[in-house]
Amino acid sequence: MIRPATPEDVPAIIDMIRGLAEYEKALDKVETTAEQLSEALFGPAPSVFCHIAADGEQVAGFALWFVSYSTWLGKHGIYLEDLFVHPAHRKQGYGRQLLAELARICVERGYGRFEWSVLDWNTPAVEFYTSLGAAPQDEWVIHRVTGEALARLAASGETR
């Protein structure tokens, strides 16, 4: 079963975020707290959304996403930030069901695209996404500014 996340799911989502980070060899980079995630998902102005794959009462996986916008298409889209299925629940269709639900939301709302990033070494994920019809965007390179560099860039635009 795929359903929207509830506040009661936050501890399980945090656990899965940590599981994904561990798989991606970046567990030490996770700073997110349950309070931060709860505010982002269920605060007065949510800007991220989450769907849960449930196996009975047990959380099997999650998809955390936000609405994007394409100036070229002139339409919104969905950007999938994280997708994770617990190892014990893999190969049972939960990941496909989560992606299908987000695709359904895109179609229902008239959105123009559904996209995400995947680590180049994650062959099982790349093969899975390709099997669904996802096409890699090899000509695009992600750039990111964080931490001290973000503060410097912000300060560089100050008017004097």
Tab-separated table of C-alpha atoms in Angstrom:
chain	number	residue	atom	x	y	z
A	1	MET	CA	0.000	0.000	0.000
A	2	ILE	CA	1.246	3.494	-0.853
A	3	ARG	CA	-0.004	6.382	1.262
A	4	PRO	CA	0.964	9.931	2.230
A	5	ALA	CA	3.226	10.085	5.268
A	6	THR	CA	1.776	11.084	8.628
A	7	PRO	CA	3.495	12.735	11.601
A	8	GLU	CA	3.689	9.287	13.220
A	9	ASP	CA	5.938	8.159	10.325
A	10	VAL	CA	8.687	10.699	11.050
A	11	PRO	CA	10.858	8.350	13.173
A	12	ALA	CA	10.664	5.653	10.469
A	13	ILE	CA	11.498	8.212	7.765
A	14	ILE	CA	14.524	9.433	9.740
A	15	ASP	CA	15.620	5.808	10.108
A	16	MET	CA	15.319	5.281	6.341
A	17	ILE	CA	17.171	8.530	5.574
A	18	ARG	CA	19.990	7.188	7.703
A	19	GLY	CA	19.769	3.805	5.948
A	20	LEU	CA	20.017	5.487	2.550
A	21	ALA	CA	22.954	7.614	3.695
A	22	GLU	CA	24.717	4.529	5.023
A	23	TYR	CA	24.214	2.760	1.672
A	24	GLU	CA	25.598	5.842	-0.100
A	25	LYS	CA	28.616	5.844	2.242
A	26	ALA	CA	27.664	9.236	3.687
A	27	LEU	CA	26.042	8.524	7.047
A	28	ASP	CA	28.287	11.121	8.681
A	29	LYS	CA	26.659	13.811	6.484
A	30	VAL	CA	23.125	13.356	7.884
A	31	GLU	CA	22.184	16.295	10.101
A	32	THR	CA	18.394	16.122	9.788
A	33	THR	CA	16.474	15.867	13.046
A	34	ALA	CA	12.971	14.529	13.553
A	35	GLU	CA	11.881	18.051	14.496
A	36	GLN	CA	13.267	19.543	11.267
A	37	LEU	CA	11.667	16.861	9.130
A	38	SER	CA	8.348	17.147	10.929
A	39	GLU	CA	8.311	20.923	10.383
A	40	ALA	CA	9.197	20.546	6.699
A	41	LEU	CA	6.524	17.906	6.080
A	42	PHE	CA	3.739	18.964	8.430
A	43	GLY	CA	4.406	22.568	9.473
A	44	PRO	CA	2.204	25.511	8.483
A	45	ALA	CA	3.740	25.782	4.995
A	46	PRO	CA	5.009	22.342	3.904
A	47	SER	CA	7.483	22.509	1.038
A	48	VAL	CA	8.373	18.815	0.872
A	49	PHE	CA	6.127	15.808	0.735
A	50	CYS	CA	6.504	12.143	1.489
A	51	HIS	CA	4.805	8.915	0.538
A	52	ILE	CA	5.168	5.687	2.455
A	53	ALA	CA	5.175	2.123	1.170
A	54	ALA	CA	3.523	0.039	3.868
A	55	ASP	CA	3.580	-3.706	4.321
A	56	GLY	CA	0.654	-4.080	6.691
A	57	GLU	CA	1.573	-1.969	9.708
A	58	GLN	CA	5.288	-2.011	8.836
A	59	VAL	CA	6.938	0.816	6.860
A	60	ALA	CA	8.715	-0.784	3.904
A	61	GLY	CA	10.006	2.347	2.158
A	62	PHE	CA	9.539	6.022	1.395
A	63	ALA	CA	9.740	8.632	-1.325
A	64	LEU	CA	10.436	12.231	-0.283
A	65	TRP	CA	9.801	14.852	-2.965
A	66	PHE	CA	9.078	18.480	-3.738
A	67	VAL	CA	7.473	20.464	-6.518
A	68	SER	CA	9.862	21.872	-9.119
A	69	TYR	CA	9.285	24.147	-12.099
A	70	SER	CA	10.574	24.043	-15.666
A	71	THR	CA	10.892	27.399	-17.376
A	72	TRP	CA	11.274	25.577	-20.701
A	73	LEU	CA	8.078	23.568	-20.309
A	74	GLY	CA	6.218	26.288	-18.442
A	75	LYS	CA	4.997	23.624	-16.028
A	76	HIS	CA	5.650	22.302	-12.572
A	77	GLY	CA	7.169	18.904	-11.989
A	78	ILE	CA	8.196	16.620	-9.170
A	79	TYR	CA	11.773	16.276	-7.986
A	80	LEU	CA	12.361	13.079	-6.035
A	81	GLU	CA	14.862	13.845	-3.293
A	82	ASP	CA	15.056	10.381	-1.732
A	83	LEU	CA	13.719	6.919	-2.480
A	84	PHE	CA	14.492	4.066	-0.134
A	85	VAL	CA	13.104	0.602	0.445
A	86	HIS	CA	14.329	-1.454	3.386
A	87	PRO	CA	16.511	-4.353	2.194
A	88	ALA	CA	14.053	-6.930	3.561
A	89	HIS	CA	11.313	-5.417	1.365
A	90	ARG	CA	13.255	-5.038	-1.881
A	91	LYS	CA	12.293	-6.916	-5.051
A	92	GLN	CA	8.639	-6.846	-3.962
A	93	GLY	CA	7.520	-3.856	-6.040
A	94	TYR	CA	7.527	-1.149	-3.363
A	95	GLY	CA	9.997	1.120	-5.168
A	96	ARG	CA	8.050	0.818	-8.420
A	97	GLN	CA	4.783	1.523	-6.583
A	98	LEU	CA	6.225	4.646	-4.952
A	99	LEU	CA	7.513	5.927	-8.304
A	100	ALA	CA	4.218	5.081	-10.003
A	101	GLU	CA	2.312	7.066	-7.354
A	102	LEU	CA	4.480	10.141	-7.920
A	103	ALA	CA	4.098	9.720	-11.696
A	104	ARG	CA	0.323	9.518	-11.167
A	105	ILE	CA	0.428	12.790	-9.198
A	106	CYS	CA	2.382	14.412	-12.043
A	107	VAL	CA	-0.152	13.297	-14.638
A	108	GLU	CA	-3.145	14.200	-12.462
A	109	ARG	CA	-1.813	17.712	-11.832
A	110	GLY	CA	-0.626	18.327	-15.391
A	111	TYR	CA	3.034	18.462	-14.375
A	112	GLY	CA	5.596	18.206	-17.169
A	113	ARG	CA	8.348	16.094	-15.651
A	114	PHE	CA	9.386	13.757	-12.876
A	115	GLU	CA	13.111	13.667	-12.178
A	116	TRP	CA	15.752	12.653	-9.669
A	117	SER	CA	19.472	12.048	-9.314
A	118	VAL	CA	21.265	8.760	-8.772
A	119	LEU	CA	24.884	8.091	-7.904
A	120	ASP	CA	26.779	6.888	-10.961
A	121	TRP	CA	28.155	3.848	-9.109
A	122	ASN	CA	24.690	2.669	-8.001
A	123	THR	CA	24.248	0.193	-10.854
A	124	PRO	CA	21.178	-1.600	-9.421
A	125	ALA	CA	19.317	1.715	-9.110
A	126	VAL	CA	20.414	2.922	-12.565
A	127	GLU	CA	19.246	-0.348	-14.122
A	128	PHE	CA	15.941	-0.205	-12.225
A	129	TYR	CA	15.239	3.386	-13.286
A	130	THR	CA	16.167	2.635	-16.893
A	131	SER	CA	13.760	-0.322	-16.879
A	132	LEU	CA	10.977	2.131	-15.979
A	133	GLY	CA	11.768	4.356	-18.958
A	134	ALA	CA	13.847	6.963	-17.110
A	135	ALA	CA	16.572	8.481	-19.263
A	136	PRO	CA	19.861	9.727	-17.801
A	137	GLN	CA	20.607	13.387	-18.417
A	138	ASP	CA	24.326	12.963	-18.992
A	139	GLU	CA	24.852	16.454	-20.384
A	140	TRP	CA	23.833	18.068	-17.081
A	141	VAL	CA	26.221	18.332	-14.135
A	142	ILE	CA	24.849	19.083	-10.680
A	143	HIS	CA	26.469	21.970	-8.828
A	144	ARG	CA	26.023	22.564	-5.118
A	145	VAL	CA	26.978	25.331	-2.706
A	146	THR	CA	26.846	24.547	1.029
A	147	GLY	CA	28.350	25.516	4.352
A	148	GLU	CA	31.070	28.135	4.332
A	149	ALA	CA	30.927	28.591	0.545
A	150	LEU	CA	27.184	29.281	0.793
A	151	ALA	CA	27.765	31.919	3.469
A	152	ARG	CA	30.519	33.542	1.371
A	153	LEU	CA	28.342	33.641	-1.718
A	154	ALA	CA	25.453	35.131	0.235
A	155	ALA	CA	27.724	37.803	1.705
A	156	SER	CA	29.187	38.626	-1.701
A	157	GLY	CA	25.830	39.955	-2.870
A	158	GLU	CA	25.370	42.380	-0.009
A	159	THR	CA	24.786	45.960	-1.055
A	160	ARG	CA	26.932	48.505	0.668
